[in-house]
Short mmCIF file of C-alpha atoms and ligand atoms in Angstrom, two decimals:
data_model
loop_
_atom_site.label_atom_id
_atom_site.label_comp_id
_atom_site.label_asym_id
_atom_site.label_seq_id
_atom_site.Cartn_x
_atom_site.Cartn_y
_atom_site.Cartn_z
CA UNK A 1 0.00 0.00 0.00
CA UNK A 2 0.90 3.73 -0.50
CA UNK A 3 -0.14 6.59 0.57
CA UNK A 4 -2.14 8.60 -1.82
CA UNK A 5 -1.68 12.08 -3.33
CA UNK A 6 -4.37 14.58 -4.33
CA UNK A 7 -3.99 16.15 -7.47
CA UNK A 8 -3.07 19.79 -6.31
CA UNK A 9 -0.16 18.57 -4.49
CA UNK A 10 0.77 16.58 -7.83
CA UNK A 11 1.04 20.21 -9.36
CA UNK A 12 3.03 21.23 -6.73
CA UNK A 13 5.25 18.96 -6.40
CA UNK A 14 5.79 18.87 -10.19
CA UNK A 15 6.42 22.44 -10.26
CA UNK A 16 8.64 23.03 -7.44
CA UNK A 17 11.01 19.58 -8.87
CA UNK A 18 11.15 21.23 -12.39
CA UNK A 19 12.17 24.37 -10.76
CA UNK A 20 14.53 23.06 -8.86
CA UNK A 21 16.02 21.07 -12.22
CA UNK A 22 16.03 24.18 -14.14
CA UNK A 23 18.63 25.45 -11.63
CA UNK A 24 20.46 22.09 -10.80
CA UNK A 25 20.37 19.80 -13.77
CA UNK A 26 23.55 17.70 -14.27
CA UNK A 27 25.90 18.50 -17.10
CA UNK A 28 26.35 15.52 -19.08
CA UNK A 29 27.46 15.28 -22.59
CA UNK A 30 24.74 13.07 -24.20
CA UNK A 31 22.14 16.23 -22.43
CA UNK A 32 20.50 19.23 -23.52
CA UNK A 33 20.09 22.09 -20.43
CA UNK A 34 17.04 22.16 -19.26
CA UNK A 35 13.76 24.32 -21.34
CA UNK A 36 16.70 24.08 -24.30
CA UNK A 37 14.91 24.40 -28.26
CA UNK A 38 17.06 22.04 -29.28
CA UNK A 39 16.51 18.75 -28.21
CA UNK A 40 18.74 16.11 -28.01
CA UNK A 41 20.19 13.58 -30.56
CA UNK A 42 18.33 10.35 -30.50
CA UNK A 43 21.77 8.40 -31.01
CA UNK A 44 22.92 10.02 -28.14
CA UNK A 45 20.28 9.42 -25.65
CA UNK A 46 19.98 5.70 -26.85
CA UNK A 47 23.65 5.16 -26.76
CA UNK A 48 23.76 6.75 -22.99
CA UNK A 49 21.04 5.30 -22.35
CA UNK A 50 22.02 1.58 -22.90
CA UNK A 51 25.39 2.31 -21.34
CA UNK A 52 24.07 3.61 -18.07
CA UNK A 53 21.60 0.79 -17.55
CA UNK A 54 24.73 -1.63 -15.97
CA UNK A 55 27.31 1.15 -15.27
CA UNK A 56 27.29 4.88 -13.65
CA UNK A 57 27.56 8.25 -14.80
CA UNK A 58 31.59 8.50 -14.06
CA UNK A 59 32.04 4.77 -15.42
CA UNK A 60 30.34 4.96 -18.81
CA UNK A 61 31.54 8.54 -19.61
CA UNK A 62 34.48 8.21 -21.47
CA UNK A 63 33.23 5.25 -23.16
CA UNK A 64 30.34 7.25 -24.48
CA UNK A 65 32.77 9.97 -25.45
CA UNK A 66 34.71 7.63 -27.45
CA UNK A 67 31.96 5.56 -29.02
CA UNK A 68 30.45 9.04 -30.18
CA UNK A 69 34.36 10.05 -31.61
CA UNK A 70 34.25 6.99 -33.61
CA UNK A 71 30.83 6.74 -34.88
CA UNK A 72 29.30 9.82 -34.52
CA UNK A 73 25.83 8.70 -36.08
CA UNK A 74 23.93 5.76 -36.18
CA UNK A 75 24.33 5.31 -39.60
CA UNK A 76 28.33 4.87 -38.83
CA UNK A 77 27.64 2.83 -36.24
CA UNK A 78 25.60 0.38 -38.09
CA UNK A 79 28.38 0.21 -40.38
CA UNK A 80 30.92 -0.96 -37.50
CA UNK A 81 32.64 -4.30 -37.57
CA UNK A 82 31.48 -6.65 -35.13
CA UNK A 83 34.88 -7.60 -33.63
CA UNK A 84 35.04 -3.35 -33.40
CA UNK A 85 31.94 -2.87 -31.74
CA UNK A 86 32.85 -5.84 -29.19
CA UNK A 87 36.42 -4.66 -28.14
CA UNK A 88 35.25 -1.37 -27.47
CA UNK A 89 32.65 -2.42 -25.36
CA UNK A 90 35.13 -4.48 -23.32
CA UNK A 91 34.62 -2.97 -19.08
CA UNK A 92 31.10 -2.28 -19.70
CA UNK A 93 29.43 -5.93 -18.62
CA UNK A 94 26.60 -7.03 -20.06
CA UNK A 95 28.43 -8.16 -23.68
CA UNK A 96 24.48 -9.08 -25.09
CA UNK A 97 23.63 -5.50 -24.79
CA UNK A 98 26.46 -4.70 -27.17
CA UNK A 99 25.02 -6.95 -29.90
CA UNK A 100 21.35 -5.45 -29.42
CA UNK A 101 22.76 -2.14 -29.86
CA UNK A 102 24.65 -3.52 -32.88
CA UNK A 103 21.07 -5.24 -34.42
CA UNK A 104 19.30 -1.76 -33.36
CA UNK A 105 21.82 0.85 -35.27
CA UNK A 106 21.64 -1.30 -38.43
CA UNK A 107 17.66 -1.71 -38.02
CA UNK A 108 18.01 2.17 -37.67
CA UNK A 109 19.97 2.51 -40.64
CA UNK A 110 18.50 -0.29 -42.57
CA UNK A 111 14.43 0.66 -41.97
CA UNK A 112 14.09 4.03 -41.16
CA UNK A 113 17.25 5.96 -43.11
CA UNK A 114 18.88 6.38 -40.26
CA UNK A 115 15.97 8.32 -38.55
CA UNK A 116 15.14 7.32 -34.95
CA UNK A 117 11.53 6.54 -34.41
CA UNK A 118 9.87 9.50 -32.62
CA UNK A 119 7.23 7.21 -30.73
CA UNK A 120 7.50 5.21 -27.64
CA UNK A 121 5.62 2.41 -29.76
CA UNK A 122 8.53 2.81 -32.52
CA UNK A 123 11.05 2.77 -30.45
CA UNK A 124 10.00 -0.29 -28.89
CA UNK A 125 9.72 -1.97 -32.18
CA UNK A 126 13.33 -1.71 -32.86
CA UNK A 127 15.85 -4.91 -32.01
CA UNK A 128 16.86 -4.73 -28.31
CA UNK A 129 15.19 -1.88 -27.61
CA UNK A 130 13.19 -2.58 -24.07
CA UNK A 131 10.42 -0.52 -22.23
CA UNK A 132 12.83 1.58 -20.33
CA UNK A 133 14.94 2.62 -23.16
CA UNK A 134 11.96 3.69 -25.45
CA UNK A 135 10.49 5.69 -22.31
CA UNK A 136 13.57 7.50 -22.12
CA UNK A 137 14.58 7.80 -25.33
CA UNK A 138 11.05 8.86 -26.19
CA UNK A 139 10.35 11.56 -23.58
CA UNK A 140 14.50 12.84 -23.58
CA UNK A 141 14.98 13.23 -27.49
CA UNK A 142 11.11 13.75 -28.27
CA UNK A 143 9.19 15.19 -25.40
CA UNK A 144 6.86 12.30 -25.24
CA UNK A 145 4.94 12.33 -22.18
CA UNK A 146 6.94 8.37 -21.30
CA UNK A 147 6.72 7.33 -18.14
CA UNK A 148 10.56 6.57 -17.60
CA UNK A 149 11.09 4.30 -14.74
CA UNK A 150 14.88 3.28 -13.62
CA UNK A 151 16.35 2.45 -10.32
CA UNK A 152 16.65 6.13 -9.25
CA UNK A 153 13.09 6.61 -10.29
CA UNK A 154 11.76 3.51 -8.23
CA UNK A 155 13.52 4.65 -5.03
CA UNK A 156 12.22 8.31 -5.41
CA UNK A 157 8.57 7.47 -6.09
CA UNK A 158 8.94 4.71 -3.20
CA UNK A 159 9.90 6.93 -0.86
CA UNK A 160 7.27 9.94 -1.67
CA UNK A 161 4.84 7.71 -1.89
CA UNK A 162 5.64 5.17 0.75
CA UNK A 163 5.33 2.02 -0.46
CA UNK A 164 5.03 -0.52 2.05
CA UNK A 165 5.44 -3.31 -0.57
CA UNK A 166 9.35 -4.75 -0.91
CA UNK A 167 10.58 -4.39 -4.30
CA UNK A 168 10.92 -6.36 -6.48
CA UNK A 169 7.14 -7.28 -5.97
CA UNK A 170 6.60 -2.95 -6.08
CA UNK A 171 7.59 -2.52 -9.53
CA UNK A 172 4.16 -2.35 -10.81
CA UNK A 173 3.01 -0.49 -8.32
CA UNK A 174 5.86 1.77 -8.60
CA UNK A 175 5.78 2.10 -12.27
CA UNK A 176 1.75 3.14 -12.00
CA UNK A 177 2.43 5.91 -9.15
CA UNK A 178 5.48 7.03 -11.65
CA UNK A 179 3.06 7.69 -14.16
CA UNK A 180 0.76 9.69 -12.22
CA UNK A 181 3.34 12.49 -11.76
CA UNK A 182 3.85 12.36 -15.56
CA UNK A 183 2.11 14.97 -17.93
CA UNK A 184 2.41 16.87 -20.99
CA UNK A 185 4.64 19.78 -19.56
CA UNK A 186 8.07 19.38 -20.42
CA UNK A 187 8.64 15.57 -19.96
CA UNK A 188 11.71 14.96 -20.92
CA UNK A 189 13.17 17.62 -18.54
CA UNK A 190 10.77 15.92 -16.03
CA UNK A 191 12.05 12.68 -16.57
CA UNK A 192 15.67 13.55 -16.06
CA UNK A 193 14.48 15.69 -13.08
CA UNK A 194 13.58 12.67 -11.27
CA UNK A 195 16.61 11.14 -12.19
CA UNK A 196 18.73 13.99 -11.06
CA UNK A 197 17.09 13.80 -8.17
CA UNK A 198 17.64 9.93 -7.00
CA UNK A 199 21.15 10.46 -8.20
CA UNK A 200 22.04 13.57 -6.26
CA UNK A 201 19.43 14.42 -3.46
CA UNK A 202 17.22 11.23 -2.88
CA UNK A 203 20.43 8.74 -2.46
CA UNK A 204 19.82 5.39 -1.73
CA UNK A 205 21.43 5.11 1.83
CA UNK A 206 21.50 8.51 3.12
CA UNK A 207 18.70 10.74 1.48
CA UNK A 208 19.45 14.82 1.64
CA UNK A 209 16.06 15.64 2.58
CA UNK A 210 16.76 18.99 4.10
CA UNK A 211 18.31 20.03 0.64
CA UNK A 212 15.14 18.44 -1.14
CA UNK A 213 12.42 20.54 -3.39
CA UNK A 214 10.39 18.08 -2.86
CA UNK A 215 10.26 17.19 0.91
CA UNK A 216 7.06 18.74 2.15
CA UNK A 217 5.01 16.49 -0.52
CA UNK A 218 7.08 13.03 0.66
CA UNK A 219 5.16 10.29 2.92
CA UNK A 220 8.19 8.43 3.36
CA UNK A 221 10.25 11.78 5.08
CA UNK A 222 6.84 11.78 7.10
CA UNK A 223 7.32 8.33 8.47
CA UNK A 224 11.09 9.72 9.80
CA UNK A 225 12.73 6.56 7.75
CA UNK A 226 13.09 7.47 4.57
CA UNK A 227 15.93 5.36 3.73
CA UNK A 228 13.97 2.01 4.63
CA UNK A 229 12.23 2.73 0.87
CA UNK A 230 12.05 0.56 -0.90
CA UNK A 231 11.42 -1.89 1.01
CA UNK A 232 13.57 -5.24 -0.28
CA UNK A 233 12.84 -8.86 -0.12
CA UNK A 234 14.99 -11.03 1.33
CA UNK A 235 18.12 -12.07 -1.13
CA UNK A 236 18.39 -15.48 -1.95
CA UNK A 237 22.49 -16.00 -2.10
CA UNK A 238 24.75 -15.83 -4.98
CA UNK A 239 26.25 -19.12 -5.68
CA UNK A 240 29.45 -19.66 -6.05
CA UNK A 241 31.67 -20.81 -9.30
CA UNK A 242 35.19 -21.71 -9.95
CA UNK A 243 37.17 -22.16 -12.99
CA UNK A 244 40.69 -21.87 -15.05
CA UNK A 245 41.98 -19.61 -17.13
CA UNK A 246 44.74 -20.47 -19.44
CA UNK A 247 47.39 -17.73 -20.53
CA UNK A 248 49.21 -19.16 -23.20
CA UNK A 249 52.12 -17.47 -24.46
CA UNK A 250 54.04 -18.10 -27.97
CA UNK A 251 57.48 -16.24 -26.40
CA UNK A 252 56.83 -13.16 -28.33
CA UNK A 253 55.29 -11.26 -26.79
CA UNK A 254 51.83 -12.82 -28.14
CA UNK A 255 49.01 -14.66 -26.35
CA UNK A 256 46.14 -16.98 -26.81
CA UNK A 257 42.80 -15.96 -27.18
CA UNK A 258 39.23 -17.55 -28.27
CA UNK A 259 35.86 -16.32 -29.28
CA UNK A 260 33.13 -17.40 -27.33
CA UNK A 261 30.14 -18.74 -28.74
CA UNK A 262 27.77 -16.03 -29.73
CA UNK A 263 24.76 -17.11 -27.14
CA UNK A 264 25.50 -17.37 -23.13
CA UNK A 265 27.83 -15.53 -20.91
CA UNK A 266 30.19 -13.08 -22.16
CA UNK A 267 28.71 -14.32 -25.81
CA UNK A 268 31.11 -12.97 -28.96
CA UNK A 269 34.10 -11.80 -27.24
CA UNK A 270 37.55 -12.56 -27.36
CA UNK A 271 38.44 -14.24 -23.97
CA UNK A 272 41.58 -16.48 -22.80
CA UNK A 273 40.85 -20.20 -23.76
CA UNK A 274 38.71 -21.54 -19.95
CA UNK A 275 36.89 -24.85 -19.51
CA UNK A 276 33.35 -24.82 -17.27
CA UNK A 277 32.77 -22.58 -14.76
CA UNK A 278 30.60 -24.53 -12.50
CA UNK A 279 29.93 -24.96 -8.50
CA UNK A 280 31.09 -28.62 -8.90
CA UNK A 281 35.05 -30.17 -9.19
CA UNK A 282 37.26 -27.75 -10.86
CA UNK A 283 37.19 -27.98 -14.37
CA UNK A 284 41.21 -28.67 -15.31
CA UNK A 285 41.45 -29.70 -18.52
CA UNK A 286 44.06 -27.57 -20.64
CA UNK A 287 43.93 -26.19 -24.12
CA UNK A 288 46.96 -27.47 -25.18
CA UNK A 289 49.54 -30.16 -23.14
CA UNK A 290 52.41 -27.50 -22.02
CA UNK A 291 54.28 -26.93 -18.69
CA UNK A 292 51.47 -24.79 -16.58
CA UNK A 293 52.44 -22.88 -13.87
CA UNK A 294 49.86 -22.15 -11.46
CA UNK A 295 49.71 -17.85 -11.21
CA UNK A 296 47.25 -17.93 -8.38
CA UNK A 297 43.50 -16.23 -9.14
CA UNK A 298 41.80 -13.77 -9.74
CA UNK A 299 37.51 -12.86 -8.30
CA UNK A 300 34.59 -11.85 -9.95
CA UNK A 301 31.48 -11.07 -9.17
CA UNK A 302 28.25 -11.32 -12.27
CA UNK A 303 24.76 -10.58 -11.43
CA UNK A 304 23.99 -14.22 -10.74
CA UNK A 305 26.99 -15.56 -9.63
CA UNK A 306 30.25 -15.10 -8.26
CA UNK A 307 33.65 -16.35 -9.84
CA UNK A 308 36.93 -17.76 -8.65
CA UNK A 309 39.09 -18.02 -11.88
CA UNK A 310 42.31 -19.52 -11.39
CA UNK A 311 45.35 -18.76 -13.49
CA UNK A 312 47.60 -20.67 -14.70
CA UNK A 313 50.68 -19.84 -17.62
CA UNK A 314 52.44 -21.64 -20.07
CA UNK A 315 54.84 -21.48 -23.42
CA UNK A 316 53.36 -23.21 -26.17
CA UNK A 317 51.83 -23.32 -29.58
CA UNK A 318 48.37 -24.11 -30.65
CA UNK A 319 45.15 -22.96 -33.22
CA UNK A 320 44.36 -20.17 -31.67
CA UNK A 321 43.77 -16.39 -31.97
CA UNK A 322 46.87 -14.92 -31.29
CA UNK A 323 47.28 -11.24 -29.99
CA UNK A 324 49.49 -8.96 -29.27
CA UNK A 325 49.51 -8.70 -24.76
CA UNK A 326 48.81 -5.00 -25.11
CA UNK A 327 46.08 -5.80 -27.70
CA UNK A 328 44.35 -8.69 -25.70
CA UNK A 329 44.53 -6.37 -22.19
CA UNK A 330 42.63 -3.91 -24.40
CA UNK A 331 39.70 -5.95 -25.62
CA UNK A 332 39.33 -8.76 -22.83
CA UNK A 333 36.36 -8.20 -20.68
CA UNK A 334 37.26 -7.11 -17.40
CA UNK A 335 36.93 -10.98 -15.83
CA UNK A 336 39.52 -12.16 -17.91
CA UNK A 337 41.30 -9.15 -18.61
CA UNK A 338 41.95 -9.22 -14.64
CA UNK A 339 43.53 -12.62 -15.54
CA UNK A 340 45.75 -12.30 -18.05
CA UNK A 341 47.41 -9.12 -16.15
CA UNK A 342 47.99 -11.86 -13.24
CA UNK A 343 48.85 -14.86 -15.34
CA UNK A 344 51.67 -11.45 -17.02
CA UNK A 345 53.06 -10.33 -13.73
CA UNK A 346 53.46 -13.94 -12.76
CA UNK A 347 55.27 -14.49 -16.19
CA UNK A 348 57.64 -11.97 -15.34
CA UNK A 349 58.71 -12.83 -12.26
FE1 LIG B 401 13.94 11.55 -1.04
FE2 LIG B 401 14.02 12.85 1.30
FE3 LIG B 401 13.25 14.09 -0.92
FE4 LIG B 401 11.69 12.26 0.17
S1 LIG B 401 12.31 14.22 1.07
S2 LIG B 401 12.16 12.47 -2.01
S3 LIG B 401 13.20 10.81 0.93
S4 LIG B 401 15.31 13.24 -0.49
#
C-alpha cells in the first residue's frame, strides 16, 4: 500500500522539482540544459542510455565519449565491424547488450534511413530496444509524455509515496504511481528531473532531505525513515563458481585468445581459452599439453553468480587467436582481462 496524493499537491510537487532542475540539472554530454529548443540527438540518448543501464555516470563517460568520436551517427555505427563494436565495449558488462545495440543501429539505418523513431511504440519496435529505453529515449529526445522508470526513479517514487510493498514485488506499483506524476509539460526535462534527483538528493542510503524541493510532498520523510524505501525482499544467495583460465604465451610477446560462442555468458568476445565454470570439481582440462604454472587467481562477481578463476601460464603453440599482450589487455572483458594481467606479472617474475 501507499499513501495517496491529491492532485493539487501533484502540481506542486511537479512544479517546485522542475524548478529546482532548471537550476540544478547535471551537465552531461549526451544532455541538452534544461527548457533548451534544441533537443537532443536520439543516437545520443539511446547510446547513454544503454550504457548507463549496468554502469554509472563517471564509469560509462568516457566510453560514451569515445563511441560518439568513432561513430558519430547511427548510420556509422551500423556500419561498425562486429569484432570493433565488441572490443570497445570491453569494461562495460553485459556483452548481449552490445550486440542489441549492434542489431538496433543497423535496423536504424536499414528501416528508417537512419531516422530514430519518434514514438514510444517505434522505439519499442526496434531490435533490443526494451520498455525503459523507449520511455527514455522517447520523452529525452522527443518530449513524449513516457513514463521513464529506472532504479533512481523507483527509489524516489517509493519513498514519496511510501510504499510498504518490498521491491521487487513494487515494480508495478511503482511504475503506476510514476506515471501519475507524468504529464504533458516538459517531460523529458521531467524525466531527467527525477533522475537527477535519485542520483544527487534522494540517495539510496542517506537521502538529503533537508536540501530536497520536494520534501514537504514526501510520505516516506513523514514516516522519519526514509531510507527504509524501498522496502527489499529477502536475497536469496549468490552461488558460487570456480574455474581456469589459461594464458598461453608463444614467447613473443603474443598470447592466446578464443571467441566465445555467440549465445550465453560473455557471448562474442575474445576471452583467454577456460573450460566450465561450474559450483562442482574444478574444471582442469588444458587447451593445449604444455608446462602450466599455477599464477594464483583472480575474483569476480556477475549478477547471478560469483567467480573464482584460477590462473595458470604456459609457453606453447596451438590454433588459436593470437594477440598482441597489449592488444588482448585492451579488448578482454574485465573478468579475464583481470587474468591475463595476473597470469603477465606472474610471467615476469
Ligand atoms: Fe527523497 Fe528525502 Fe526528498 Fe523524500 S524528502 S524524495 S526521501 S530526499
Amino acid at each position: 500500500m501507499a499513501r495517496a496524493m491529491l492532485p493539487a499537491d501533484t502540481a506542486a510537487l511537479r512544479a517546485a522539482l522542475l524548478n529546482w532542475y532548471d537550476a540544478h540539472a547535471r551537465s552531461l554530454p549526451w544532455r541538452s540544459p534544461p527548457g533548451s529548443e534544441r533537443r537532443t540527438d536520439p543516437y545520443r540518448v539511446w547510446l547513454s542510455e544503454v550504457m548507463l543501464q549496468q554502469t554509472t555516470v563517471p564509469h560509462a563517460t568516457p566510453y560514451f565519449e569515445r563511441f560518439t568520436t568513432r561513430w558519430p551517427t547511427v548510420i556509422d555505427l551500423a556500419n561498425a565491424e562486429d569484432s570493433d563494436l565488441m572490443a570497445a565495449w570491453a569494461g562495460l558488462g553485459y556483452y548481449a547488450r552490445a550486440r542489441n545495440l549492434l542489431a538496433c543501429a543497423r535496423a536504424v539505418a536499414r528501416d528508417h534511413g537512419g531516422v530514430f523513431p519518434d514514438t514510444e511504440a517505434g522505439l519499442l519496435a526496434l531490435p533490443g530496444v526494451g520498455a525503459y529505453t523507449a520511455a527514455a529515449v522517447a520523452a529525452i529526445a522527443f518530449d513524449r509524455p513516457a513514463n521513464v522508470v529506472d532504479g533512481n526513479v523507483e527509489r524516489v517514487v517509493a519513498r514519496l509515496f511510501a510504499v510498504e510493498t518490498p521491491v521487487p514485488a513494487a515494480r508495478p506499483e511503482l511504475k503506476r504511481l510514476a506515471a501519475t506524476l507524468v504529464t504533458d509539460d516538459r517531460p523529458g526535462d521531467w524525466a531527467q528531473a527525477l533522475m537527477d534527483l535519485g542520483s544527487s538528493v534522494c540517495r539510496p542510503k542517506s537521502p538529503l532531505c533537508l536540501m530536497c524541493p520536494v520534501s514537504g510532498w514526501c510520505a516516506g520523510r513523514a514516516t522519519g525513515a526514509p531510507e527504509r524505501y524501498p522496502l527489499k525482499a529477502a536475497k536469496a544467495a549468490r552461488p558460487h563458481r570456480q574455474g581456469i583460465a589459461w594464458v598461453l604465451r608463444d614467447g613473443q610477446g603474443r598470447v592466446a585468445l578464443v571467441r566465445r560462442p555467440d549465445k550465453g555468458l560473455l557471448g562474442g568476445m575474445v576471452c583467454l581459452p577456460t573450460g566450465d565454470w561450474s559450483t562442482g570439481p574444478l574444471d582442469d582440462r588444458p587447451p593445449v599439453a604444455a608446462d602450466w604454472i599455477d599464477a594464483g587467481a583472480v575474483e569476480h562477481v556477475f549478477t547471478h553468480f560469483s567467480l573464482t578463476l584460477s590462473v595458470r601460464v604456459a609457453e606453447g603453440q596451438g590454433d588459436h587467436l593470437w594477440t598482441s599482450e597489449a592488444e588482448a589487455l585492451a579488448a578482454l572483458p574485465t573478468v579475464f582481462r583481470k587474468a591475463l594481467e595476473r597470469g603477465l606479472a606472474m610471467s615476469r617474475v
